[in-house]
XYZ file of C-alpha atoms in Angstrom:
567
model
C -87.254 -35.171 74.159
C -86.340 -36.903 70.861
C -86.941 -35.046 67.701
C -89.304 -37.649 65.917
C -88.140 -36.455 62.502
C -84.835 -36.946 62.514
C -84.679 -41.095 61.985
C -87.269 -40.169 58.831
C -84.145 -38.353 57.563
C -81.819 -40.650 57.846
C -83.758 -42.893 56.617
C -84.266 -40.799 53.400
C -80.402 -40.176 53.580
C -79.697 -43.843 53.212
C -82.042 -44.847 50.743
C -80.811 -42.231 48.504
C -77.263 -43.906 49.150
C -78.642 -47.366 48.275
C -80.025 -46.340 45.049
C -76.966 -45.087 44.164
C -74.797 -47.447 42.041
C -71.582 -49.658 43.842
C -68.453 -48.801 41.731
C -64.882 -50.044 43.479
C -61.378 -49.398 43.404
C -58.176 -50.382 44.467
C -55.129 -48.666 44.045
C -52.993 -51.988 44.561
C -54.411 -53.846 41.641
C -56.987 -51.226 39.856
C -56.388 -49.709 36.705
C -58.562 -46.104 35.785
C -57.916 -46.890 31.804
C -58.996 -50.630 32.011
C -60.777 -51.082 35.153
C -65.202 -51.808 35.160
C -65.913 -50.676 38.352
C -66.443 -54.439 39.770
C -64.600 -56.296 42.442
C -62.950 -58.587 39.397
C -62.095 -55.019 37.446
C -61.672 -52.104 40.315
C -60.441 -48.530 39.079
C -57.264 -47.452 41.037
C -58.368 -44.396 42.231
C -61.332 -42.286 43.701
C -61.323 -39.727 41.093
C -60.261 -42.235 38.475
C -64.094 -44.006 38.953
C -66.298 -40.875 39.270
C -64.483 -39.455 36.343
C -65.683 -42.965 34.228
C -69.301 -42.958 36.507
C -70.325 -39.827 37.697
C -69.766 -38.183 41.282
C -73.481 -39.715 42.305
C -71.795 -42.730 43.175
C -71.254 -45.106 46.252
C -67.416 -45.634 46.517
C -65.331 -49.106 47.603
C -61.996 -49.530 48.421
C -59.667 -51.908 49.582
C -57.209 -51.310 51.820
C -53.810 -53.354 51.867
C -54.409 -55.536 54.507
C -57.852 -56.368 54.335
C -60.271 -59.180 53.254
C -62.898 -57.764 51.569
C -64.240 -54.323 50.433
C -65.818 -51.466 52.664
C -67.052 -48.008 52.038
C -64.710 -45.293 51.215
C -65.204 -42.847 54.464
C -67.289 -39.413 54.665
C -63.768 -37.323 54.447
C -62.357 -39.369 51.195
C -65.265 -39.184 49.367
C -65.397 -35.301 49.861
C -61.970 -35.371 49.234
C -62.206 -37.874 45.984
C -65.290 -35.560 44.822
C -63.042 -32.358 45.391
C -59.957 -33.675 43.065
C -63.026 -34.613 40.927
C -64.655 -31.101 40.151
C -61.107 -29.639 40.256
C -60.256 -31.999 37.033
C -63.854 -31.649 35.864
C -63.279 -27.670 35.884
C -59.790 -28.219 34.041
C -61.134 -30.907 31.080
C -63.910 -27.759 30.680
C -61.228 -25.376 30.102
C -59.189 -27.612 28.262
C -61.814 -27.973 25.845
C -62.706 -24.069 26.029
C -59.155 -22.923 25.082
C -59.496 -26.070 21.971
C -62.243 -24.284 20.708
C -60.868 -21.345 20.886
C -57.742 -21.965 19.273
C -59.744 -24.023 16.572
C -61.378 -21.043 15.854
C -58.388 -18.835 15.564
C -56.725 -21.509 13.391
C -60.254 -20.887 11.277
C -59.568 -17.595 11.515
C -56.131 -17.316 10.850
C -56.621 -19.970 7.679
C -59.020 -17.292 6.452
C -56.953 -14.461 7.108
C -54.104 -16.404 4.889
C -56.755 -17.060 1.815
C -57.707 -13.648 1.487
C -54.142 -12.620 1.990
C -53.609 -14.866 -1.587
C -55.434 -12.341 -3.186
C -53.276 -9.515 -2.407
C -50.962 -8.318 -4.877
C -47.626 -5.592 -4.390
C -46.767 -3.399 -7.249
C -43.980 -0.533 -6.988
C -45.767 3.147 -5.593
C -46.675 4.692 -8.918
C -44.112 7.651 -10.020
C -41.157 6.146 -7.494
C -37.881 7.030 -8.538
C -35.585 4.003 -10.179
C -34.128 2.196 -7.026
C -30.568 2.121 -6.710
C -28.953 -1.428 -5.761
C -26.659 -1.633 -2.690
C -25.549 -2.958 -0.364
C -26.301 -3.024 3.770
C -22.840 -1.679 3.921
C -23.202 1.448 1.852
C -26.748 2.276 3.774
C -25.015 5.560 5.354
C -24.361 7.193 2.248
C -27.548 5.954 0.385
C -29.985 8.092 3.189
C -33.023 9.534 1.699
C -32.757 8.125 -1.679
C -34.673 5.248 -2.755
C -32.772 1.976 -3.075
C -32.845 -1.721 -3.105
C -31.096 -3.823 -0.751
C -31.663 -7.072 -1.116
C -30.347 -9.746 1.883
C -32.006 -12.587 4.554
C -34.160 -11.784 7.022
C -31.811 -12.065 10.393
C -34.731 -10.965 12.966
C -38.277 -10.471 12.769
C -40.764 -8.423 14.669
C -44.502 -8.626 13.271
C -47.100 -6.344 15.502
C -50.640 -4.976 14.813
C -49.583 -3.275 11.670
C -46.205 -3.158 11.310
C -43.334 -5.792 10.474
C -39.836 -4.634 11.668
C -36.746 -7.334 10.644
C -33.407 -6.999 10.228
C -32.114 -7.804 7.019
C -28.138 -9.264 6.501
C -26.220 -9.322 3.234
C -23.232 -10.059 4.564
C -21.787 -6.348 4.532
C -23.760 -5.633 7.763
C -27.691 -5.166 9.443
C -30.643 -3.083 8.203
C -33.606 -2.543 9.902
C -36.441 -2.261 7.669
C -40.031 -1.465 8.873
C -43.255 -2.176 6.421
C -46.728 -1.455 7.120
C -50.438 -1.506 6.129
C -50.792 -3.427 3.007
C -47.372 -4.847 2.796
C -47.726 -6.685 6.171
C -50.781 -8.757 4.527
C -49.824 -10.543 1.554
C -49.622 -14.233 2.053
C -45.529 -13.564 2.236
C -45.521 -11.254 4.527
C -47.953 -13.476 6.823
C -46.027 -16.521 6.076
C -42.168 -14.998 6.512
C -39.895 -17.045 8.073
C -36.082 -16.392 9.497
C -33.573 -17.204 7.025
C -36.040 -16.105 4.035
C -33.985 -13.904 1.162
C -35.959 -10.989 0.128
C -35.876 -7.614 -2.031
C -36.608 -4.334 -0.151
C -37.476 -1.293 -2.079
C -37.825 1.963 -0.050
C -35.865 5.157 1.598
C -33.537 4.570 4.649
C -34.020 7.275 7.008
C -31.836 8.428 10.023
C -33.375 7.350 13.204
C -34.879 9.985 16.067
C -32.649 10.541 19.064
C -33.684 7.725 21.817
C -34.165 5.166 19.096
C -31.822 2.414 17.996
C -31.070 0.225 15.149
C -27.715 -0.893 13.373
C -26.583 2.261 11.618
C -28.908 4.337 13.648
C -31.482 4.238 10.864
C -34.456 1.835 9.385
C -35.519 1.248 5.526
C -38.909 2.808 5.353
C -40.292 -0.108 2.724
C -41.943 0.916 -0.102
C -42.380 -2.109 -1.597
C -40.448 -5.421 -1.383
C -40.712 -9.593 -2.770
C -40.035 -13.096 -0.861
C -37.489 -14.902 -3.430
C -37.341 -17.485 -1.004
C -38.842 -18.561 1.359
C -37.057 -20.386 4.442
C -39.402 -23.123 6.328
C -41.356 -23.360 9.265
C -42.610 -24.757 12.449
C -39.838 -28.412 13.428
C -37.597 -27.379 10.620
C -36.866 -23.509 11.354
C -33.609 -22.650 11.759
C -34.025 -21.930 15.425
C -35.369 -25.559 16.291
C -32.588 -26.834 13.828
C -29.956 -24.705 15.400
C -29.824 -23.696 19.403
C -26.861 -22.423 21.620
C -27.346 -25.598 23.658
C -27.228 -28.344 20.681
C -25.009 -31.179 20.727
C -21.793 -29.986 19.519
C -22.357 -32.703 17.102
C -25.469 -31.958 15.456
C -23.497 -28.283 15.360
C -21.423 -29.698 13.549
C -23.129 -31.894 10.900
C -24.900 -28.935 10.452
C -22.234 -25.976 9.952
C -23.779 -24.526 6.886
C -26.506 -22.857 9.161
C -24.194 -22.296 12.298
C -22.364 -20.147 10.088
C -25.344 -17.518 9.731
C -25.267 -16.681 13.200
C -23.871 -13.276 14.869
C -20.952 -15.353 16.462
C -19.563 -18.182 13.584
C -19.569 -14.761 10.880
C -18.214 -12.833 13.609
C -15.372 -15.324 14.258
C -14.919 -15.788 9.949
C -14.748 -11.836 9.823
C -11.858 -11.801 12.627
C -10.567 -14.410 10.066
C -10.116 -12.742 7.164
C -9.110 -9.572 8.764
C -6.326 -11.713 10.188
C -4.786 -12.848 6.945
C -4.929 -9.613 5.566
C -2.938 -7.995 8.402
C -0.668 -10.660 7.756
C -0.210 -9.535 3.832
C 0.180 -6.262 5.034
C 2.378 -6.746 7.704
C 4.989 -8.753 5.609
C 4.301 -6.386 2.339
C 5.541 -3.603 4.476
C 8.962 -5.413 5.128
C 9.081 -6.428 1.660
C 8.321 -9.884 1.499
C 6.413 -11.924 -1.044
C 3.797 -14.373 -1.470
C 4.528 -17.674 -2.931
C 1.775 -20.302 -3.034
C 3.720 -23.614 -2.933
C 1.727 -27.388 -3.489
C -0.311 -29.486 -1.385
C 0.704 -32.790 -3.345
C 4.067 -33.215 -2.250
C 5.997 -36.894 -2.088
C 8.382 -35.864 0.951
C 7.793 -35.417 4.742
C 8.676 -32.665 6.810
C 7.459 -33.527 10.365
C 7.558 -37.125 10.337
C 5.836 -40.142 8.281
C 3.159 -41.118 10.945
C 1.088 -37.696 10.208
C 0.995 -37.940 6.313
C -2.009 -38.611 4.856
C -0.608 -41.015 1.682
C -2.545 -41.052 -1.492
C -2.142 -42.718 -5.255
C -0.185 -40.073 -7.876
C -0.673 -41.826 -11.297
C 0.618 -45.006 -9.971
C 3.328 -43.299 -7.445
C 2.740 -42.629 -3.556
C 1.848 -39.016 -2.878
C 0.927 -37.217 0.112
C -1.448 -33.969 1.335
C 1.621 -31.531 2.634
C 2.281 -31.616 5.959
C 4.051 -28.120 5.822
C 5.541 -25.553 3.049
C 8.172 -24.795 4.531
C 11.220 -26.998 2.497
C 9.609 -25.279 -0.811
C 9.586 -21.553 0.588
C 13.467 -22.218 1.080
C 14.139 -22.831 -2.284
C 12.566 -19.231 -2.860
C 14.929 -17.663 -0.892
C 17.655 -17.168 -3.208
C 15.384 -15.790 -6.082
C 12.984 -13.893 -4.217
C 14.433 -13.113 -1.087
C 12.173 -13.590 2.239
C 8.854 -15.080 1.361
C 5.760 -16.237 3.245
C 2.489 -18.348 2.114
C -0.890 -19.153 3.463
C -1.696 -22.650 2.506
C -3.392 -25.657 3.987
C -1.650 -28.051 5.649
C -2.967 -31.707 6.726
C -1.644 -33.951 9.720
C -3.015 -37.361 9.968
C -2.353 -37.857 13.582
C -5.397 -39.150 15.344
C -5.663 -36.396 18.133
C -9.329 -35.306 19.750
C -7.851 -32.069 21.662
C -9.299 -28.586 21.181
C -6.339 -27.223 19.171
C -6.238 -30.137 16.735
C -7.050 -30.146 13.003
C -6.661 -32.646 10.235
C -6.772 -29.729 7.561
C -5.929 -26.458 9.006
C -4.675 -23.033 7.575
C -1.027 -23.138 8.130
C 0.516 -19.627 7.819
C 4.893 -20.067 6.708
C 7.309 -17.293 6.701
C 11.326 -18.353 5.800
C 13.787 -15.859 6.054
C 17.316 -15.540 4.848
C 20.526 -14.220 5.928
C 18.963 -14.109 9.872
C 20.190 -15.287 13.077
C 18.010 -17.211 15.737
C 17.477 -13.943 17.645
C 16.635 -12.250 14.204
C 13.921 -15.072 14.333
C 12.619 -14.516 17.948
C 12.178 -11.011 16.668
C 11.036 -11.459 13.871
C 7.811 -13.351 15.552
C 7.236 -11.046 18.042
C 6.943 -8.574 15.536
C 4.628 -9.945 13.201
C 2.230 -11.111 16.074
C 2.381 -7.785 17.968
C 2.461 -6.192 14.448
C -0.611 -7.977 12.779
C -2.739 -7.098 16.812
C -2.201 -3.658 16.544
C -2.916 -3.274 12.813
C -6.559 -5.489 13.854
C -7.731 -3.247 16.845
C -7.007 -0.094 14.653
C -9.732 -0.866 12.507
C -13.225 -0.243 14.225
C -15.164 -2.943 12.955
C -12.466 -5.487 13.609
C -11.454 -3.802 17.116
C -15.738 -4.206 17.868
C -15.800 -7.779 16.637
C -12.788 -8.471 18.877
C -14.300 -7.026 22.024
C -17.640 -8.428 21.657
C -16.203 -12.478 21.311
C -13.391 -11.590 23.803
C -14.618 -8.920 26.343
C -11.479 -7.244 28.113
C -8.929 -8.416 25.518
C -5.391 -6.734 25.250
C -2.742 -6.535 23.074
C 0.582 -8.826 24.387
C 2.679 -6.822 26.130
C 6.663 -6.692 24.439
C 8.958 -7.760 24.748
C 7.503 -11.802 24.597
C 9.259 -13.842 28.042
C 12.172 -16.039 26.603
C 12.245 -19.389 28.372
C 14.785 -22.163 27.712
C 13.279 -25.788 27.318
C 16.025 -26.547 30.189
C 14.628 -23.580 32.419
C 10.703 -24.701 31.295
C 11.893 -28.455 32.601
C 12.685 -26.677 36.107
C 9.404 -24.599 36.284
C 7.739 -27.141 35.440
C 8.652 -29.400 38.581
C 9.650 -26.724 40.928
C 5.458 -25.664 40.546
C 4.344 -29.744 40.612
C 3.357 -29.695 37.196
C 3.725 -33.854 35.999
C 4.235 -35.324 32.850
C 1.769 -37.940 31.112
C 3.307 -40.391 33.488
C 2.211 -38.410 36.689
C 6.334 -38.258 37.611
C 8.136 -34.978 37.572
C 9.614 -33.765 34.132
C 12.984 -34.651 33.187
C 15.555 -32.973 30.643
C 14.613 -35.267 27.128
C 11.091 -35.355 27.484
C 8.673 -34.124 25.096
C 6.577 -31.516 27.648
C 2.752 -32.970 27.079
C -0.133 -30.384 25.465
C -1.854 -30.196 29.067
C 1.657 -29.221 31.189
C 2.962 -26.680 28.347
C -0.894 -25.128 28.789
C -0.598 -25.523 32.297
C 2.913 -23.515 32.528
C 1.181 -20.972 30.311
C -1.890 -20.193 31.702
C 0.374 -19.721 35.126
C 2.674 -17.153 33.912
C 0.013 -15.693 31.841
C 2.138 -14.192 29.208
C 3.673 -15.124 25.876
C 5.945 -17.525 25.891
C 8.932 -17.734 23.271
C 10.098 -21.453 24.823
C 13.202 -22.395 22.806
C 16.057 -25.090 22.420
C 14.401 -28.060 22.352
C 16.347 -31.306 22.248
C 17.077 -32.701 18.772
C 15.190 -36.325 19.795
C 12.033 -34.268 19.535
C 12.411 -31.885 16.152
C 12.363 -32.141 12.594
C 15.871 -33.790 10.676
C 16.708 -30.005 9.009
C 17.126 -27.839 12.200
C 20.277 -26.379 13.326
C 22.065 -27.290 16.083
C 23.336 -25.367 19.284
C 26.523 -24.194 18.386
C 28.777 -26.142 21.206
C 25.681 -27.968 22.595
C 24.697 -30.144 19.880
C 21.865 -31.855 21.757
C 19.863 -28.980 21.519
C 17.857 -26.867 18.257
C 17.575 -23.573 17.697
C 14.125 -24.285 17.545
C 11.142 -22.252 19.224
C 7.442 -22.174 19.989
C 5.078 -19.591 20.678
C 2.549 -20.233 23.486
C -0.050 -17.860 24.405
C -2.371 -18.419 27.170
C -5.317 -19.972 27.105
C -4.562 -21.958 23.796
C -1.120 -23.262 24.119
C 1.319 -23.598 21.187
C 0.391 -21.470 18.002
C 3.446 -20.931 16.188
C 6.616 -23.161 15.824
C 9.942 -22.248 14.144
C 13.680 -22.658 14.084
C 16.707 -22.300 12.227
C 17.438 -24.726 9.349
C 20.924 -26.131 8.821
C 22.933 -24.385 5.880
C 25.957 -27.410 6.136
C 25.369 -29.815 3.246
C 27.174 -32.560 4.514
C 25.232 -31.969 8.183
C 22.199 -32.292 6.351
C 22.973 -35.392 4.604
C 24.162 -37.025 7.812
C 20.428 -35.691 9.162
C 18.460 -37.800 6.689
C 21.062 -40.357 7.620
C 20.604 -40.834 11.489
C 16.373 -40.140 10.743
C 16.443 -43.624 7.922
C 15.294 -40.411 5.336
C 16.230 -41.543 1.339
C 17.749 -38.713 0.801
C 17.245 -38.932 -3.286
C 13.545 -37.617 -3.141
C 15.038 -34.310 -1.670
C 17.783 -33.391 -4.199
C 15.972 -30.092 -4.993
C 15.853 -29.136 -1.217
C 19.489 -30.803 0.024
C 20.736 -28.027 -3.390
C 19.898 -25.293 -1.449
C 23.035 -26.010 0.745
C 25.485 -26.539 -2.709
C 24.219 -23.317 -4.627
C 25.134 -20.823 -2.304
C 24.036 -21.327 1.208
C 22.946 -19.021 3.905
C 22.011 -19.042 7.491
C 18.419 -19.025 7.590
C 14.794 -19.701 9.111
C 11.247 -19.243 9.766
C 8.261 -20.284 11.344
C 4.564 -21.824 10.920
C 1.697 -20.591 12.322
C -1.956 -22.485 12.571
C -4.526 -19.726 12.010
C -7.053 -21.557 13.988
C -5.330 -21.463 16.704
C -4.153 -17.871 16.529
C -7.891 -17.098 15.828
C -8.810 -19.019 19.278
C -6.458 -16.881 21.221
C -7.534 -13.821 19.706
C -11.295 -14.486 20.155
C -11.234 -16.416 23.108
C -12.988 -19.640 21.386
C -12.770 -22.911 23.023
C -11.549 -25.042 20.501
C -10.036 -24.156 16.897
C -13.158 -26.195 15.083
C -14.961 -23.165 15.756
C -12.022 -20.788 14.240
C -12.728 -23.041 10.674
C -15.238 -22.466 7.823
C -15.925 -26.481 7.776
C -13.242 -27.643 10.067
C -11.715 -31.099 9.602
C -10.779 -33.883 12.616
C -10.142 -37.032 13.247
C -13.504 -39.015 11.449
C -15.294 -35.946 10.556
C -15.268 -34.732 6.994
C -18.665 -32.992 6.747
C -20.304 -31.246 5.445
């Protein structure tokens, strides 16, 4: 038997349906910014109409291949009016979490007017501070001091600010609280901020850490400046992942992080081993010019300049003056700055670079090869004796050791061999031939393969400098040398210079050299000549072996390449 009230509901169903309005979309032609709801102006989507109309709705659609419009079916619009309250459900939360965070931004705007009206004054009866610095911390414990610095790291909790403060002598960890974490400063302090901290630096518990193994319990303390915020903080100026251009342009901040100052500090320790290195074998410093109107390694790396009407150029090495020191001050070194114009983009290249020159008299070329060893060998040991240094060292380079002595002597004859018995090409892609001028990527190559210093020697004359000495009895050949060391490639070059006047003179000569410009360097050979050498080292590129640094641009305060002089 039929139930007779079913039909009345259905017929109460579809009424209700009827009086509900048409709205249509099409997801070929529909847009759900633009779109009325009309067969001229559909919405694209299901959820895209009830979000504009309302879920009490009666849905049309479209499909691809038909004429007209139809009703959506049973299953799409429960599945339209699903999607719907699922984006209904987010827009309420969205709004929720705007009204809450409105209301903490009222809050916290509050929180920094009030904080205006808190002032710091030194704790009454507080002894007289003592100024120092990060450095002297250890011996300063338990007395009250001033340090003053920029805020490296910064911790802020309930109530309690920890940051680390840097001066440049080292890291203090300073921890304020209560009253001195709510002044407008304190609630506004930024990375990169200088301050003043007053207070008492206290030895850490066992189980706790800091640099020093002890915090600066502030007593009081000022902003004196006050790094910005939000797009322009340092860390959204300067990331780990930035272009290495924008690194670059912007060198004056990448130099106040842990690894640039680490790599400067390395730096200067360097040089200083140097100086004492070559002040314990009696040599002297000698600081020679940069304007200069002679060439040593060639006119097409000079960079030429206007001298009161003459031509000039930025030196392209030191080396011709420290010979004319020889004979009054015996053997004699500098650390200048040297500039090559050659238009190179490798990792070891720099248009203005720290060149370090040592010339030595009365020597042979073995003395010379010795001589290098020593000082490199010499200057790594006297480095990874001092702690700091040694730490430095370790932390940019994990794992790194000393060269082994003595350095592996290779002929450029004997290099030529290696080089093609092991398949390493020239630029040309064809094996390596006795003449040619071994290419930065095969020398590395060779290097990083035998993985050990390399004193590589005797290089023909076609590729060195007009002043070096030949081969006695193979006068194709230098006594010339360069140092590679793995991973970098060539960091030192050297050689014997020739003591025969008239050899010299035929030098500048064969080379098309005017010899008048060099009377004061072609003398050395008249008043009392002497067999005698030396070598040039780049810095940068010793620094980039030492701390394991891809290129030497990152071994330079503001280094200097081809069409970058900034900052």
């Amino acid at each position: 038997m039929t139930d007779p009230v079913a039909p009345v509901t259905h017929a109460v169903e579809a009424i209700q349906v009827s009086d509900m309005p048409a709205v249509y979309f099409n997801e070929a032609v529909g847009s759900d910014e633009t779109g009325q709801g009309t067969e001229a102006a559909p919405f694209a989507t299901a959820v895209g109409a009830m979000t504009a109309r309302g879920a009490q709705i009666q849905l049309f659609t479209k499909k691809a291949d038909a004429d007209g419009y139809e009703p959506l079916s049973a299953s799409g619009v429960k599945k339209a009016k699903k999607l719907y309250e699922m984006a209904q459900k987010k827009k309420q939360k969205a709004a929720e979490n705007a009204s809450q965070e409105a209301e903490r931004a009222a809050q916290e705007q509050k929180k920094l007017e009030e904080s205006k009206k808190i002032t710091l004054a030194p704790p009454e009866g507080a002894p007289a501070p003592k100024r120092i610095k990060i450095v002297a911390g250890v011996q300063h414990r338990d007395t009250r001091v001033k340090v003053c610095g920029w805020v490296h790291r910064l911790r802020v909790q309930k109530d309690r600010m920890f940051l680390i403060l840097r001066d440049g002598t080292g890291f203090l960890q300073c921890v304020l609280q209560g009253r001195l974490t709510q002044t407008y400063d304190a609630l506004t302090l930024t990375l990169e901020s200088s301050v003043e901290m007053y207070g008492v630096i206290q030895a850490l518990p066992e189980g706790k850490t800091a640099p020093d193994h002890h915090e600066m319990v502030v007593d009081y303390w000022e902003c004196v400046g006050k790094a910005p915020g939000g797009d322009e903080a340092i860390t959204n100026r300067v990331s780990e992942n930035a272009d290495p251009s924008i690194l670059a342009d912007l060198r004056h901040l990448v130099l106040r992080g842990e690894t640039a100052s680490s790599v400067l500090r390395v730096r200067a320790a360097v040089l200083q081993a140097f100086r004492d290195e070559f002040a314990s074998t009696g040599m002297l410093e000698v600081t020679p010019p940069c304007m200069v109107q002679t060439q040593v390694e060639g006119g097409s790396t000079l960079f030429a300049f206007d001298y009161y009407g003459e031509k000039a150029y930025l030196t392209q090495s030191s080396q011709l003056y420290l010979e004319t020191c020889l004979p009054a001050l015996g053997d004699v070194y500098c650390v200048q700055e040297s500039f090559r114009a050659e238009k190179s983009h490798t990792r070891r290249h720099l248009s203005e670079y720290t060149h370090l020159e040592i010339e030595l008299a009365f020597v042979s070329f073995d003395d010379l090869l010795s001589h290098i060893e020593q000082d490199i060998c010499g200057v790594v040991d006297r480095l990874l004796r001092v702690d700091k240094i040694r730490a430095l060292i370790e932390t940019l380079n994990p794992g790194f050791q000393p060269p082994k002595r003595p350095f592996l002597r290779l002929n450029y004859k004997d290099a030529i061999q290696y080089l093609n018995e092991h398949g390493i090409l020239n630029e040309d892609g064809e094996p390596h031939k006795i003449g040619d001028d071994i290419a930065e990527a095969a020398e590395r190559k060779m290097t990083d393969q035998m993985g050990v210093p390399i004193l590589l020697h005797s290089f023909p004359r076609e590729l060195k400098a007009f002043y070096m000495k030949r081969v006695p009895g193979n006068e194709a050949f230098t006594e010339s040398v360069d140092l590679l060391m793995p991973g970098v490639g060539e960091i030192v070059g050297g050689s014997m210079r020739m003591k025969n006047h008239a050899e010299l003179l035929e030098a500048y000569k064969r080379e098309g050299i005017d010899p008048s410009p060099y009377y004061w360097y072609t003398d050395q050979r008249r008043y009392g000549t002497c067999e005698h050498g030396g070598y040039g080292l780049g810095v940068e590129r010793l620094l980039a072996w030492l701390t394991n640094r891809w290129t030497v641009r990152e071994c330079s305060l503001f280094p200097r390449w081809t069409g970058h002089c900034t900052p």
